[in-house]
CSV table of C-alpha atoms in Angstrom, one decimal:
chain,number,residue,atom,x,y,z
H,691,UNK,CA,164.2,82.7,72.4
H,692,UNK,CA,166.1,80.4,70.6
H,693,UNK,CA,164.3,79.0,67.5
H,694,UNK,CA,164.8,75.8,65.5
H,695,UNK,CA,166.4,76.0,62.2
H,696,UNK,CA,163.3,75.4,60.1
H,697,UNK,CA,161.6,78.2,62.2
H,698,UNK,CA,164.5,80.8,61.8
H,699,UNK,CA,163.8,80.6,58.4
H,700,UNK,CA,165.7,83.2,56.3
H,701,UNK,CA,167.3,84.9,59.4
H,702,UNK,CA,171.0,84.4,59.5
H,703,UNK,CA,173.9,86.6,60.7
H,704,UNK,CA,176.0,89.6,59.7
H,705,UNK,CA,179.1,87.0,59.4
H,706,UNK,CA,176.9,84.5,56.8
H,707,UNK,CA,176.0,87.8,54.7
H,708,UNK,CA,179.5,88.9,54.4
H,709,UNK,CA,180.8,85.8,52.7
H,710,UNK,CA,178.4,86.6,50.1
H,711,UNK,CA,180.5,89.7,49.4
H,712,UNK,CA,183.8,89.6,48.5
H,713,UNK,CA,186.6,91.7,46.3
H,714,UNK,CA,185.3,92.4,42.9
H,715,UNK,CA,181.4,91.9,43.8
H,716,UNK,CA,178.9,93.9,42.0
H,717,UNK,CA,176.9,95.3,44.8
H,718,UNK,CA,173.5,96.7,44.3
H,719,UNK,CA,172.1,99.3,47.1
H,720,UNK,CA,168.7,100.7,48.0
H,721,UNK,CA,168.0,104.1,49.3
H,722,UNK,CA,169.0,107.9,48.7
H,723,UNK,CA,171.7,109.8,50.7
H,724,UNK,CA,171.8,107.1,53.3
H,725,UNK,CA,168.2,106.9,54.1
H,726,UNK,CA,167.4,103.0,52.9
H,727,UNK,CA,170.8,102.0,53.2
H,728,UNK,CA,171.5,99.0,55.3
H,729,UNK,CA,174.4,100.5,57.9
H,730,UNK,CA,175.3,97.2,59.4
H,731,UNK,CA,176.2,95.6,56.3
H,732,UNK,CA,178.0,98.7,55.1
H,733,UNK,CA,180.1,98.9,58.4
H,734,UNK,CA,180.5,94.9,58.0
H,735,UNK,CA,181.9,95.6,54.5
H,736,UNK,CA,184.4,98.2,55.5
H,737,UNK,CA,185.9,96.1,58.5
H,738,UNK,CA,186.0,93.3,56.0
H,739,UNK,CA,187.8,95.0,54.1
H,740,UNK,CA,186.5,94.5,50.7
H,741,UNK,CA,187.6,96.0,47.5
H,742,UNK,CA,187.4,96.7,43.8
H,743,UNK,CA,183.5,96.8,44.2
H,744,UNK,CA,181.1,97.8,41.2
H,745,UNK,CA,178.3,99.4,42.7
H,746,UNK,CA,175.0,100.3,41.4
H,747,UNK,CA,172.4,102.6,43.2
H,748,UNK,CA,170.8,105.6,43.2
H,749,UNK,CA,173.3,107.9,44.8
H,750,UNK,CA,176.9,108.2,46.3
H,751,UNK,CA,175.7,108.9,49.8
H,752,UNK,CA,177.7,111.2,51.8
H,753,UNK,CA,181.2,111.0,52.8
H,754,UNK,CA,180.5,109.4,55.9
H,755,UNK,CA,176.8,108.2,55.4
H,756,UNK,CA,175.2,105.4,53.8
H,757,UNK,CA,177.2,104.0,50.6
H,758,UNK,CA,179.3,106.9,50.6
H,759,UNK,CA,181.5,105.4,53.5
H,760,UNK,CA,182.7,102.5,51.1
H,761,UNK,CA,183.3,105.0,48.2
H,762,UNK,CA,185.3,107.6,50.5
H,763,UNK,CA,187.7,104.3,51.6
H,764,UNK,CA,188.3,104.0,48.3
H,765,UNK,CA,186.7,100.4,47.9
H,766,UNK,CA,184.7,101.2,44.9
H,767,UNK,CA,186.4,101.0,41.3
H,768,UNK,CA,183.0,101.4,39.0
H,769,UNK,CA,179.9,103.3,40.2
H,770,UNK,CA,176.6,103.3,38.2
H,771,UNK,CA,174.3,106.1,39.5
H,772,UNK,CA,172.0,108.8,39.0
H,773,UNK,CA,173.8,111.4,41.8
H,774,UNK,CA,177.1,112.1,43.0
H,775,UNK,CA,176.5,115.5,43.9
H,776,UNK,CA,176.3,115.0,47.9
H,777,UNK,CA,179.8,112.8,48.1
H,778,UNK,CA,182.5,115.2,46.9
H,779,UNK,CA,184.8,112.6,47.2
H,780,UNK,CA,183.1,110.2,44.6
H,781,UNK,CA,183.6,113.8,42.4
H,782,UNK,CA,187.4,114.1,43.0
H,783,UNK,CA,188.0,110.2,42.5
H,784,UNK,CA,186.1,110.3,39.2
H,785,UNK,CA,188.2,113.3,38.0
H,786,UNK,CA,191.4,111.8,38.8
H,787,UNK,CA,190.4,108.4,37.2
H,788,UNK,CA,190.3,106.5,40.1
H,789,UNK,CA,186.8,105.6,40.3
H,790,UNK,CA,184.8,104.8,36.8
H,791,UNK,CA,181.4,106.7,37.0
H,792,UNK,CA,178.8,106.1,34.7
H,793,UNK,CA,175.6,108.2,35.2
H,794,UNK,CA,171.7,107.2,34.4
H,795,UNK,CA,169.0,109.9,34.5
H,796,UNK,CA,167.1,108.6,37.8
H,797,UNK,CA,164.0,107.5,36.4
H,798,UNK,CA,165.9,105.4,33.7
H,799,UNK,CA,168.2,103.8,36.3
H,800,UNK,CA,165.3,102.6,38.2
H,801,UNK,CA,163.5,101.2,35.0
H,802,UNK,CA,166.9,99.6,34.1
H,803,UNK,CA,166.9,97.9,37.6
H,804,UNK,CA,163.2,96.9,37.0
H,805,UNK,CA,163.9,95.4,33.9
H,806,UNK,CA,166.5,93.4,35.6
H,807,UNK,CA,164.5,92.2,38.1
H,808,UNK,CA,161.7,91.4,35.6
H,809,UNK,CA,164.0,89.3,33.5
H,810,UNK,CA,164.3,91.5,30.6
H,811,UNK,CA,166.9,92.2,28.4
H,812,UNK,CA,166.5,96.4,28.8
H,813,UNK,CA,163.9,99.3,27.9
H,814,UNK,CA,163.6,102.1,25.5
H,815,UNK,CA,163.8,105.1,26.7
H,816,UNK,CA,163.8,108.8,24.8
H,817,UNK,CA,165.5,110.6,27.8
H,818,UNK,CA,168.8,112.0,26.3
H,819,UNK,CA,168.4,111.8,23.2
H,820,UNK,CA,171.1,114.1,21.0
H,821,UNK,CA,172.8,114.5,24.4
H,822,UNK,CA,175.7,112.9,25.7
H,823,UNK,CA,173.6,110.1,27.1
H,824,UNK,CA,172.5,108.7,24.1
H,825,UNK,CA,176.3,108.5,23.0
H,826,UNK,CA,177.9,104.9,22.2
H,827,UNK,CA,174.0,103.5,22.6
H,828,UNK,CA,171.7,101.5,20.3
H,829,UNK,CA,168.8,103.8,18.6
H,830,UNK,CA,165.8,102.3,17.7
H,831,UNK,CA,162.7,103.4,16.2
H,832,UNK,CA,159.2,102.4,17.1
H,833,UNK,CA,156.1,103.5,15.3
H,834,UNK,CA,157.9,106.7,14.1
H,835,UNK,CA,159.5,107.7,17.7
H,836,UNK,CA,163.3,107.0,18.1
H,837,UNK,CA,164.4,105.6,21.5
H,838,UNK,CA,167.8,104.8,23.4
H,839,UNK,CA,168.2,101.0,24.6
H,840,UNK,CA,169.0,101.3,27.9
H,841,UNK,CA,170.4,97.7,29.1
H,842,UNK,CA,169.3,95.9,32.3
H,843,UNK,CA,171.0,96.3,35.5
H,844,UNK,CA,171.3,93.1,37.8
H,845,UNK,CA,173.9,92.7,40.1
H,846,UNK,CA,175.3,89.7,42.2
H,847,UNK,CA,174.3,90.9,45.3
H,848,UNK,CA,171.5,93.6,46.6
H,849,UNK,CA,171.7,94.8,50.0
H,850,UNK,CA,168.1,96.3,51.4
H,851,UNK,CA,167.2,98.2,54.6
H,852,UNK,CA,163.5,97.4,55.6
H,853,UNK,CA,162.0,98.6,59.0
H,854,UNK,CA,160.4,95.3,59.9
H,855,UNK,CA,161.1,91.6,58.2
H,856,UNK,CA,159.3,88.3,59.2
H,857,UNK,CA,161.0,85.0,59.1
H,858,UNK,CA,160.1,84.2,55.2
H,859,UNK,CA,161.6,87.5,54.2
H,860,UNK,CA,158.4,89.6,54.0
H,861,UNK,CA,159.3,93.2,54.0
H,862,UNK,CA,157.7,96.6,55.4
H,863,UNK,CA,159.4,99.7,54.7
H,864,UNK,CA,159.5,103.1,56.5
H,865,UNK,CA,158.4,106.3,54.3
H,866,UNK,CA,161.2,107.3,51.8
H,867,UNK,CA,163.4,104.2,52.6
H,868,UNK,CA,160.8,102.3,50.4
H,869,UNK,CA,162.4,104.1,47.3
H,870,UNK,CA,164.6,102.1,45.5
H,871,UNK,CA,164.7,99.0,47.5
H,872,UNK,CA,161.8,97.1,46.4
H,873,UNK,CA,163.0,97.1,43.0
H,874,UNK,CA,166.9,96.5,43.9
H,875,UNK,CA,165.5,93.4,45.8
H,876,UNK,CA,164.4,91.8,42.7
H,877,UNK,CA,167.3,92.4,40.6
H,878,UNK,CA,170.2,90.9,42.7
H,879,UNK,CA,171.3,87.2,42.1
H,880,UNK,CA,171.2,86.9,46.3
H,881,UNK,CA,169.4,89.5,48.2
H,882,UNK,CA,170.6,90.3,51.6
H,883,UNK,CA,168.1,92.1,53.5
H,884,UNK,CA,169.2,94.1,57.4
H,885,UNK,CA,165.9,95.0,59.3
H,886,UNK,CA,165.0,97.0,62.3
H,887,UNK,CA,162.7,94.4,63.5
H,888,UNK,CA,162.4,91.0,62.7
H,889,UNK,CA,159.0,89.1,63.7
H,890,UNK,CA,156.9,86.2,63.3
H,891,UNK,CA,155.3,84.9,60.2
H,892,UNK,CA,152.3,86.2,60.1
H,893,UNK,CA,152.5,89.3,62.5
H,894,UNK,CA,152.9,91.8,59.5
H,895,UNK,CA,150.1,93.4,57.9
H,896,UNK,CA,149.6,91.9,54.8
H,897,UNK,CA,148.4,95.0,53.1
H,898,UNK,CA,151.9,96.7,54.1
H,899,UNK,CA,154.0,94.3,53.0
H,900,UNK,CA,155.6,96.0,49.8
H,901,UNK,CA,158.3,93.4,49.0
H,902,UNK,CA,157.3,89.6,49.3
H,903,UNK,CA,159.4,87.1,50.7
H,904,UNK,CA,160.4,85.2,47.5
H,905,UNK,CA,162.5,88.0,46.4
H,906,UNK,CA,164.8,87.5,49.5
H,907,UNK,CA,167.7,85.3,50.4
H,908,UNK,CA,168.5,85.9,53.6
H,909,UNK,CA,167.7,88.8,56.4
H,910,UNK,CA,169.7,89.7,59.2
H,911,UNK,CA,169.0,91.8,62.3
H,912,UNK,CA,170.2,95.5,61.9
H,913,UNK,CA,172.4,96.9,64.6
H,914,UNK,CA,170.9,100.4,64.0
H,915,UNK,CA,172.2,103.6,62.2
H,916,UNK,CA,175.9,104.3,63.1
H,917,UNK,CA,176.5,107.3,61.2
H,918,UNK,CA,175.5,111.1,61.9
H,919,UNK,CA,172.8,112.7,60.0
H,920,UNK,CA,173.8,115.2,57.8
H,921,UNK,CA,170.5,117.5,59.1
H,922,UNK,CA,171.8,116.6,62.6
């Protein structure tokens, strides 16, 4: 069914989404191990040929799964993450000096993303004091307790995978795909959602909506996962 532009709301096309992503773009993504990472957008970035990307997300995926496909193809110059162990190519690129990797403890990473989405400058954390995590960072004492100042994280574009979206960008996630996605949606200057199903406004159960549409700029239909999961 064709809808008028006003009734389409934030629904658009992959081509329009890719206009927002170009060489050198900072890109924040949801998910872990590929679950919750938008497959159609990742495929589109690969086909467009974008390079020199700066990625921010929980992991490096697997070599042929999730955001790991961008890393394996040499499109990434910088990665801020908590885990690369499932993608040996990421480790190889890091050790060769071909990709700059900054590690952040997982809990600290998501709090930095949350801070970025909330408009804060950063957070205080005692994780990593007196370790390599604290090197080069500002230390502060509050009520007798020492903390590290961990700066907030934002990106030019956030890419999200939701199970359902309506035309206003209200989102429902499936199981663990809910992990980083809601906060990543808040921290992008422009947030693009790939949804498995797009429904009319009012069809989503309000109690199931995790991300409200105010944090979403564009919704595109998913073409489905086009990689083989590692457990298959």
